[in-house]
XYZ file of C-alpha atoms in Angstrom:
603
model
C 9.580 133.080 142.334
C 12.731 133.801 140.481
C 12.844 137.144 138.693
C 14.039 137.098 135.167
C 15.844 140.447 135.291
C 19.426 139.707 134.270
C 20.985 142.884 132.927
C 23.941 143.635 130.616
C 25.839 146.749 129.688
C 24.271 149.000 127.123
C 25.727 149.536 123.698
C 29.319 150.819 123.759
C 29.155 151.043 127.442
C 26.346 153.459 127.535
C 24.091 153.702 130.810
C 21.489 150.967 131.023
C 17.955 152.024 130.271
C 14.878 151.495 132.359
C 11.252 150.907 131.418
C 9.828 154.236 130.119
C 6.144 153.988 130.781
C 5.296 151.237 133.195
C 1.484 151.737 133.648
C 0.898 152.720 130.022
C 2.683 149.453 128.873
C 0.585 147.421 131.473
C -2.659 148.903 130.250
C -1.717 148.194 126.677
C -0.730 144.649 127.449
C -4.137 144.189 129.356
C -5.950 145.181 126.132
C -4.412 142.120 124.468
C -6.032 140.106 127.187
C -9.637 141.353 126.594
C -10.548 138.173 124.683
C -9.634 136.229 127.778
C -11.570 138.319 130.239
C -13.870 135.414 131.068
C -10.891 133.139 131.882
C -9.210 135.878 133.892
C -12.410 136.412 135.923
C -12.650 132.671 136.459
C -9.037 132.644 137.603
C -9.756 135.478 140.069
C -12.726 133.571 141.409
C -10.771 130.354 141.823
C -7.848 132.327 143.380
C -10.221 133.784 145.942
C -11.746 130.384 146.701
C -8.349 128.800 147.107
C -7.003 131.573 149.257
C -9.993 131.442 151.480
C -9.254 127.741 152.051
C -5.580 128.656 152.834
C -6.741 131.304 155.255
C -9.167 129.052 157.180
C -6.720 126.179 157.520
C -4.463 127.733 160.346
C -7.621 128.635 162.293
C -8.887 125.034 162.196
C -5.438 123.733 163.063
C -5.355 126.075 166.050
C -8.756 124.638 167.067
C -7.280 121.118 166.888
C -4.403 122.297 169.159
C -6.893 123.802 171.637
C -8.927 120.578 171.623
C -5.822 118.587 172.446
C -4.545 121.116 175.069
C -7.952 121.376 176.805
C -8.480 117.583 176.653
C -5.069 116.920 178.433
C -6.035 119.299 181.256
C -9.519 117.832 181.808
C -11.018 114.722 183.275
C -12.918 113.838 180.200
C -9.758 113.610 177.991
C -9.359 114.521 174.367
C -12.443 114.717 172.171
C -11.164 112.507 169.333
C -14.430 112.679 167.347
C -14.202 116.574 167.240
C -10.462 116.305 166.562
C -11.076 113.892 163.632
C -13.667 116.248 162.114
C -11.340 119.232 162.420
C -8.434 117.353 160.842
C -10.563 116.053 157.978
C -11.831 119.507 157.366
C -8.202 120.758 157.245
C -7.308 117.982 154.838
C -10.225 118.901 152.633
C -9.181 122.585 152.648
C -5.599 121.664 151.734
C -6.846 119.552 148.827
C -9.068 122.288 147.639
C -6.253 124.734 147.783
C -4.133 122.374 145.633
C -6.861 122.035 143.060
C -7.380 125.830 143.081
C -3.603 126.393 142.415
C -3.610 123.817 139.616
C -6.635 125.394 137.874
C -5.151 128.864 138.280
C -1.941 127.739 136.539
C -3.801 125.858 133.898
C -6.051 128.739 132.909
C -3.336 131.422 133.063
C -1.103 129.235 130.856
C -3.838 129.365 128.219
C -4.450 133.079 128.761
C -0.755 134.025 128.475
C -0.169 131.718 125.476
C -3.215 133.328 123.678
C -1.770 136.833 124.376
C 1.673 136.009 123.000
C 0.134 134.212 120.068
C -1.626 137.446 119.187
C 1.479 139.431 119.709
C 3.595 137.176 117.555
C 0.945 137.295 114.779
C 0.893 141.047 114.978
C 4.696 141.234 114.897
C 4.811 139.119 111.855
C 2.138 141.151 110.134
C 3.937 144.285 111.109
C 7.166 143.164 109.503
C 5.281 143.038 106.188
C 4.084 146.573 106.554
C 7.315 148.427 107.564
C 9.500 149.939 104.847
C 12.785 148.374 103.814
C 14.635 151.306 105.574
C 13.443 149.864 108.911
C 15.529 146.741 108.394
C 18.492 148.691 107.004
C 18.678 150.500 110.345
C 18.413 147.515 112.698
C 20.404 144.298 113.265
C 18.771 141.016 112.367
C 19.728 139.550 115.655
C 17.985 142.315 117.577
C 14.814 141.901 115.558
C 14.847 138.162 116.169
C 15.540 138.743 119.835
C 12.330 140.920 120.069
C 10.153 138.416 118.202
C 11.452 135.365 120.166
C 13.168 136.291 123.443
C 11.109 139.361 124.426
C 7.813 137.772 123.546
C 8.785 134.616 125.400
C 9.769 136.718 128.420
C 6.405 138.409 128.345
C 4.509 135.088 128.283
C 6.585 133.584 131.052
C 6.303 136.470 133.487
C 2.743 137.124 132.591
C 1.726 133.595 133.440
C 3.602 133.622 136.769
C 3.161 137.162 137.921
C -0.508 137.672 137.366
C -1.574 134.566 139.224
C 0.799 135.294 142.068
C -0.370 138.890 142.346
C -4.100 137.725 142.544
C -3.340 135.094 145.123
C -1.093 137.443 147.159
C -3.642 140.275 147.237
C -6.428 137.859 148.456
C -4.155 136.211 151.014
C -3.180 139.621 152.496
C -6.842 140.624 152.947
C -8.045 137.312 154.241
C -5.097 136.886 156.690
C -5.551 140.456 158.123
C -9.245 139.839 158.625
C -8.431 136.580 160.522
C -5.629 138.189 162.600
C -7.966 140.991 163.650
C -10.486 138.473 164.812
C -7.887 136.914 167.082
C -5.927 139.903 168.450
C -5.912 143.561 167.180
C -2.797 144.205 169.209
C -0.800 141.367 167.634
C -2.147 142.448 164.220
C -0.728 145.888 164.691
C 2.688 144.374 165.577
C 2.482 142.188 162.374
C 1.604 145.331 160.297
C 5.095 146.698 161.088
C 6.311 144.235 158.411
C 4.601 146.329 155.758
C 6.739 149.503 156.034
C 9.830 147.424 156.742
C 9.284 145.427 153.607
C 8.492 148.548 151.561
C 11.741 150.125 152.823
C 13.723 147.106 151.570
C 11.905 147.258 148.187
C 12.467 151.045 147.978
C 16.094 150.515 148.335
C 16.352 147.650 145.830
C 13.674 148.389 143.161
C 15.352 151.265 141.453
C 18.391 149.174 140.856
C 16.318 146.417 139.546
C 14.421 148.783 137.164
C 17.791 150.110 135.972
C 18.830 146.755 134.575
C 15.672 145.353 133.086
C 15.143 146.562 129.539
C 18.639 146.671 128.264
C 19.275 143.000 128.951
C 17.151 141.907 125.939
C 18.423 144.692 123.801
C 21.992 143.507 124.496
C 20.884 140.009 123.965
C 19.828 140.991 120.512
C 23.323 142.597 119.943
C 24.882 139.388 121.060
C 22.648 137.374 118.739
C 23.599 139.632 115.839
C 27.336 139.161 116.611
C 26.977 135.407 116.672
C 24.868 135.356 113.557
C 27.365 137.492 111.720
C 30.285 135.304 112.782
C 28.352 132.173 111.829
C 27.395 133.516 108.381
C 30.887 134.702 107.664
C 32.576 131.704 109.193
C 34.522 130.849 106.022
C 35.719 134.499 105.740
C 36.740 134.658 109.377
C 38.782 131.477 108.950
C 40.250 132.589 105.632
C 41.607 135.909 107.096
C 42.574 134.378 110.407
C 40.027 136.427 112.158
C 39.269 133.975 114.868
C 41.143 135.916 117.540
C 39.403 139.140 116.741
C 35.958 137.364 116.725
C 36.716 135.874 120.113
C 37.904 139.245 121.386
C 34.656 140.961 120.358
C 32.625 138.134 121.825
C 34.641 138.258 125.026
C 33.954 141.994 125.347
C 30.238 141.524 125.209
C 30.383 138.426 127.411
C 32.504 140.191 130.025
C 30.048 143.089 130.103
C 27.213 140.631 130.681
C 29.136 138.916 133.494
C 30.051 142.119 135.250
C 26.497 143.626 135.235
C 24.852 140.226 135.559
C 26.347 139.305 138.912
C 25.642 142.791 140.263
C 21.957 142.524 139.238
C 21.596 138.993 140.662
C 23.172 140.156 143.835
C 21.062 143.275 144.228
C 17.914 141.242 143.260
C 18.991 138.418 145.624
C 19.339 140.494 148.759
C 15.729 141.594 148.657
C 14.602 138.150 149.991
C 17.109 137.949 152.891
C 16.360 141.624 153.751
C 12.641 141.021 154.014
C 13.235 137.670 155.809
C 15.250 139.603 158.432
C 12.332 141.996 158.873
C 9.892 139.095 159.055
C 11.959 137.235 161.719
C 12.377 140.324 163.921
C 8.588 140.858 163.901
C 7.934 137.104 164.274
C 9.970 137.080 167.616
C 8.163 140.160 168.847
C 4.739 138.653 168.097
C 5.815 135.431 169.858
C 6.945 137.270 172.945
C 3.823 139.394 173.267
C 1.580 136.366 172.361
C 3.028 134.227 175.061
C 2.190 136.843 177.649
C -1.425 136.973 176.295
C -1.678 133.154 176.444
C -0.423 132.977 180.074
C -2.880 135.764 181.084
C -5.696 133.875 179.311
C -6.386 136.640 176.743
C -5.726 134.249 173.852
C -6.085 130.487 173.654
C -2.901 128.540 172.708
C -4.694 127.318 169.590
C -5.379 130.883 168.467
C -1.866 131.854 169.263
C -0.543 128.985 167.068
C -2.900 130.078 164.337
C -1.790 133.670 164.600
C 1.852 132.754 164.268
C 0.944 130.888 161.088
C -1.066 133.871 159.876
C 1.953 136.204 160.495
C 4.076 133.874 158.185
C 1.305 133.941 155.585
C 1.034 137.752 155.854
C 4.790 138.169 155.318
C 4.963 135.666 152.463
C 3.105 137.796 149.866
C 5.140 140.787 150.899
C 8.341 138.858 150.456
C 7.108 137.537 147.137
C 6.010 140.884 145.927
C 9.666 142.134 145.394
C 10.333 139.049 143.270
C 7.096 139.476 141.429
C 7.756 143.065 140.900
C 11.148 142.329 139.455
C 9.504 139.894 137.056
C 6.935 142.436 136.137
C 9.567 145.051 135.413
C 11.402 142.521 133.177
C 8.022 141.764 131.449
C 7.264 145.419 130.893
C 10.825 146.034 129.504
C 10.276 143.273 127.014
C 6.765 144.423 126.196
C 8.000 147.947 125.540
C 10.518 146.626 123.000
C 7.663 144.597 121.321
C 5.414 147.664 121.275
C 8.229 149.845 119.879
C 8.344 147.496 116.951
C 4.594 147.357 116.590
C 4.544 151.250 116.685
C 7.178 151.551 113.985
C 6.201 153.803 111.032
C 4.583 151.802 108.264
C 4.704 152.123 104.516
C 2.225 154.634 103.368
C -0.315 154.001 100.513
C -0.809 157.633 99.799
C -2.301 158.636 96.467
C -0.668 161.267 94.342
C -2.067 164.126 92.219
C -0.515 162.620 89.074
C -3.353 161.477 86.787
C -2.872 158.421 84.647
C -1.281 159.128 81.203
C -3.600 157.083 79.069
C -1.768 157.867 75.907
C 1.774 157.235 77.194
C 3.672 154.735 74.981
C 6.618 154.071 77.190
C 6.393 151.069 79.631
C 8.416 152.691 82.462
C 8.914 156.399 82.935
C 11.103 158.225 85.471
C 10.117 161.902 85.329
C 12.218 164.483 87.306
C 12.580 162.083 90.224
C 14.278 163.310 93.377
C 15.379 160.923 96.133
C 17.955 160.695 99.011
C 18.568 158.223 101.795
C 19.828 160.948 104.030
C 19.960 164.746 103.883
C 22.467 164.387 100.967
C 20.575 164.237 97.737
C 21.332 161.207 95.557
C 18.915 161.816 92.646
C 18.162 165.451 92.048
C 16.363 165.435 88.647
C 16.437 161.851 87.216
C 14.482 161.210 84.055
C 14.341 158.089 81.841
C 11.875 156.247 79.578
C 11.876 152.520 78.810
C 9.940 151.025 75.963
C 7.877 147.902 76.277
C 9.975 144.853 75.699
C 13.263 146.685 76.005
C 16.288 145.318 77.803
C 17.952 148.068 79.679
C 21.258 147.541 81.343
C 22.521 149.697 84.198
C 26.205 150.128 84.858
C 28.381 152.297 86.916
C 30.746 152.460 89.820
C 29.824 151.578 93.299
C 27.417 154.178 94.844
C 26.430 155.414 91.326
C 22.713 154.689 92.105
C 22.111 151.368 90.236
C 20.498 149.653 93.246
C 18.601 152.792 94.194
C 16.903 152.798 90.784
C 15.667 149.196 91.394
C 14.604 150.084 95.001
C 12.427 152.872 93.709
C 10.952 150.780 90.905
C 9.926 148.148 93.486
C 8.715 150.779 95.857
C 11.145 149.613 98.554
C 11.712 153.272 98.977
C 9.393 156.132 97.970
C 10.482 158.894 95.616
C 10.454 162.302 97.210
C 9.511 164.361 94.217
C 8.685 163.865 90.615
C 6.784 160.811 89.111
C 7.588 157.197 88.473
C 5.104 155.527 86.095
C 4.390 152.090 84.685
C 1.933 152.002 81.760
C 1.239 155.648 82.308
C 0.145 155.231 85.982
C 2.226 156.582 88.880
C 3.287 153.608 90.991
C 2.271 155.437 94.218
C -1.397 155.077 93.020
C -0.913 151.272 92.745
C -1.033 148.940 95.795
C 2.408 147.531 96.481
C 1.197 143.947 96.220
C -0.382 144.627 92.890
C 2.724 146.399 91.608
C 5.147 143.619 92.761
C 3.025 140.957 91.102
C 3.903 142.630 87.809
C 7.630 142.692 88.592
C 9.964 139.690 88.948
C 13.533 139.716 90.420
C 16.488 137.465 90.073
C 19.234 138.604 92.394
C 22.943 137.983 92.674
C 22.485 136.607 96.218
C 20.038 133.721 95.899
C 17.423 133.252 98.602
C 15.899 129.855 99.140
C 13.887 128.827 102.241
C 14.039 125.521 104.083
C 11.636 123.265 102.169
C 11.301 121.264 99.004
C 12.676 122.524 95.605
C 9.019 122.304 94.396
C 7.756 124.679 97.120
C 10.693 127.087 96.462
C 9.749 127.340 92.791
C 6.085 127.647 93.597
C 6.888 130.611 95.870
C 6.760 132.779 92.712
C 3.141 131.943 92.200
C 1.223 130.144 94.867
C -1.671 129.377 92.420
C 0.700 127.635 89.911
C -0.189 124.106 88.781
C 2.191 121.085 88.742
C 2.529 121.503 84.998
C 3.482 125.135 85.302
C 6.084 124.318 87.943
C 7.709 121.632 85.788
C 7.590 123.757 82.706
C 9.243 126.675 84.519
C 11.985 124.343 85.770
C 12.542 123.118 82.185
C 12.630 126.638 80.832
C 15.229 127.508 83.433
C 17.329 124.501 82.597
C 16.829 123.275 86.177
C 14.743 120.240 85.448
C 17.738 118.102 84.419
C 19.646 118.385 87.714
C 16.467 118.258 89.804
C 15.438 114.955 88.217
C 18.927 113.483 89.125
C 18.432 114.184 92.812
C 17.325 111.297 94.957
C 14.012 112.878 95.731
C 13.633 115.026 92.665
C 11.316 118.030 93.123
C 10.608 116.797 96.721
C 14.297 117.240 97.689
C 14.335 119.248 100.879
C 16.771 122.185 100.918
C 18.471 122.824 104.255
C 18.648 126.269 105.865
C 21.082 127.923 103.458
C 20.373 125.459 100.619
C 23.882 124.197 101.017
C 23.024 120.673 99.736
C 23.005 121.964 96.135
C 25.537 124.172 94.291
C 25.382 127.908 93.907
C 24.593 127.514 90.146
C 21.774 125.124 90.923
C 20.325 127.623 93.481
C 20.393 130.306 90.896
C 18.614 128.226 88.325
C 15.892 127.529 90.855
C 15.463 131.293 91.441
C 15.136 131.714 87.687
C 12.502 128.981 87.586
C 10.692 130.861 90.376
C 10.761 134.055 88.222
C 9.384 132.002 85.187
C 6.466 130.832 87.412
C 5.666 134.382 88.387
C 5.412 135.309 84.718
C 6.178 139.137 85.299
C 5.687 142.000 82.885
C 8.889 143.636 84.073
C 12.030 141.698 85.131
C 14.916 142.918 87.285
C 18.209 141.055 87.107
C 21.142 141.738 89.365
C 24.169 140.016 87.898
C 23.114 136.425 88.553
C 26.195 134.728 87.134
C 29.001 136.331 89.074
C 29.299 133.614 91.679
C 29.457 130.579 89.353
C 31.951 128.793 87.091
C 32.037 129.478 83.360
C 30.100 126.383 82.331
C 27.291 127.082 84.776
C 27.378 130.703 83.706
C 26.536 129.777 80.105
C 23.633 127.651 81.299
C 22.295 130.471 83.507
C 22.747 133.033 80.710
C 20.731 130.839 78.304
C 17.994 130.459 80.967
C 17.954 134.249 81.530
C 17.720 134.913 77.733
C 14.553 132.730 77.748
C 13.310 134.621 80.691
C 13.945 138.037 79.242
C 12.306 137.297 75.916
C 9.210 139.527 75.344
C 9.573 141.262 78.740
C 10.748 144.721 79.745
C 13.861 144.232 81.733
C 16.370 146.058 83.941
C 19.737 144.340 84.213
C 22.193 145.620 86.821
C 25.541 144.654 85.302
C 28.819 144.175 86.971
C 30.449 142.286 84.138
C 29.944 144.076 80.860
C 30.240 140.931 78.793
C 26.675 140.009 79.908
C 25.052 143.093 78.426
C 26.560 143.445 74.983
C 23.176 142.688 73.480
C 21.198 145.132 75.583
C 18.829 147.411 73.693
C 20.061 150.307 75.799
C 22.829 150.760 78.309
C 22.540 153.490 81.015
C 25.835 154.566 82.601
C 25.118 156.045 86.046
C 27.155 158.274 88.262
C 26.145 160.060 91.474
C 22.466 159.232 91.009
C 22.128 160.477 87.392
C 22.619 159.116 83.806
C 25.857 160.308 82.366
C 25.791 158.192 79.190
C 23.295 156.186 77.295
C 23.359 154.090 74.121
C 24.200 150.589 72.855
C 27.431 148.807 73.580
C 29.028 149.916 70.375
C 27.779 153.456 70.636
C 29.145 153.936 74.162
C 32.563 152.490 73.233
C 32.675 154.972 70.366
C 32.083 157.817 72.657
C 35.229 156.847 74.695
C 33.642 158.042 77.944
C 32.905 156.523 81.349
C 31.593 153.293 79.779
C 34.595 152.860 77.758
C 36.789 153.338 80.807
C 34.889 150.632 82.669
C 35.056 148.322 79.705
C 38.790 148.878 79.104
C 39.609 148.328 82.824
C 37.691 144.939 82.778
C 39.338 144.027 79.452
C 42.761 144.918 80.743
C 42.148 143.019 83.900
C 40.904 139.951 81.980
C 43.844 140.216 79.601
C 46.243 140.359 82.523
């Protein structure tokens, strides 16, 4: 059985990690198999039955040899009737062993697939419960590697290793019992294989453990690098970065090569080492056994059977090193899966802030404190937004514009103060309930592989056909959709590259129309399109904003001249507030930003 334990170098050349808690991980993995206890018990029973058949076969074959040998030396000749009965019995045992092996594999395939089915479902559900900060700190490729490669490694090795372990354990017990019934002395000689094999494993196993876990971690790093290069392919080409991209890839690939051949070599010598021990013991058994046959202590048939048993006895020992390598690889992957499952989840803690029944404002930030790290970003942020107001948020990069939106959506939790909608602190509202009241149209459009109809309906799964079509018309998307060959049933590819950027943005606006939110968040949705498409999108957004409380993160000030209120942020706080005309008259930060854009446009 080939072990799947290919290693690679750790991040930035760091030492390669090994499984942290082998037996704890095994016990936890076994808990996932509780629902399959009956199938596992049946597999054990079948394995025992099949192994017993394998164990009795050499004894019967030895009897056949004895019948032939005794028949050749007697006047009556060979008893062919008895020989035929023995051979038919052996054939039946071999057939039974084959059926047993087939059933074991069949049942264990189902058990392992059920286990990983459960793991994948839990991983998917877990991803919906972890905070946004969890994804900020991890590479997409690594997360995908855990969900796909590590889980697949668990199922592959679980299926192979568990069946092999059961069969090997039964074979060892059965073979030892049969060997003792033939010759205790030869059995003692055969037992020398055990410490010899253990010595080989002791020398090799630590190295194998060393290289197991980090392989899939590094595979995730490699996936991330490939994904980043693929997504930024145009940028790489534009800036002639092909050579640098290849250089980075070559560094990772070289590390994988260097450590990979070492691990394969170390793992590969376990089988030849144990084979050497087996052959030495085999020769010793044969020599001593021949003396016993000549002296008449053992029949030639039993001697033949014992030699076969010695091979059967050594086979599980030889396999065990390979099985153990596979188990270590499985445990390493399982640990990575469990680390993700054990990640800290978003809390639904209630606060001591009572609902402000008489509060008029729609959204209130009251003395809010927040920081991503130890350095505070918002120290005492307060703001009120009236129902139906359009509030624009401007400021230089890092001013806190996106942070304000993240807090409003509860992507991050405030650390002090209160953030209320309709008088109720948002921490006292379930996230799903809160986000049903808020719609978002971002600068970077996100559409999934599927029909345009399904992408629009994503905003409200209970929307009717009429609502979908009405939303598309309100977003000025219906016209171009109807001109497509398959209309609303047009299937978008992975990055929605079969429609233009402006068309993608109109679909996201239609999705927001369908969700019919109370509060709307817009992150400059027209910055990546041409002037004509920008006008269409702005008209669609005006329709969408009508009658709703809205927050518009503005990069181009020309899009927010009509805002009811403009907030100028800097270092996590509001430094100026007012209408477009009022802020220009103040001749402050807003005026500086406006003049810089105007001067840039004039130039």
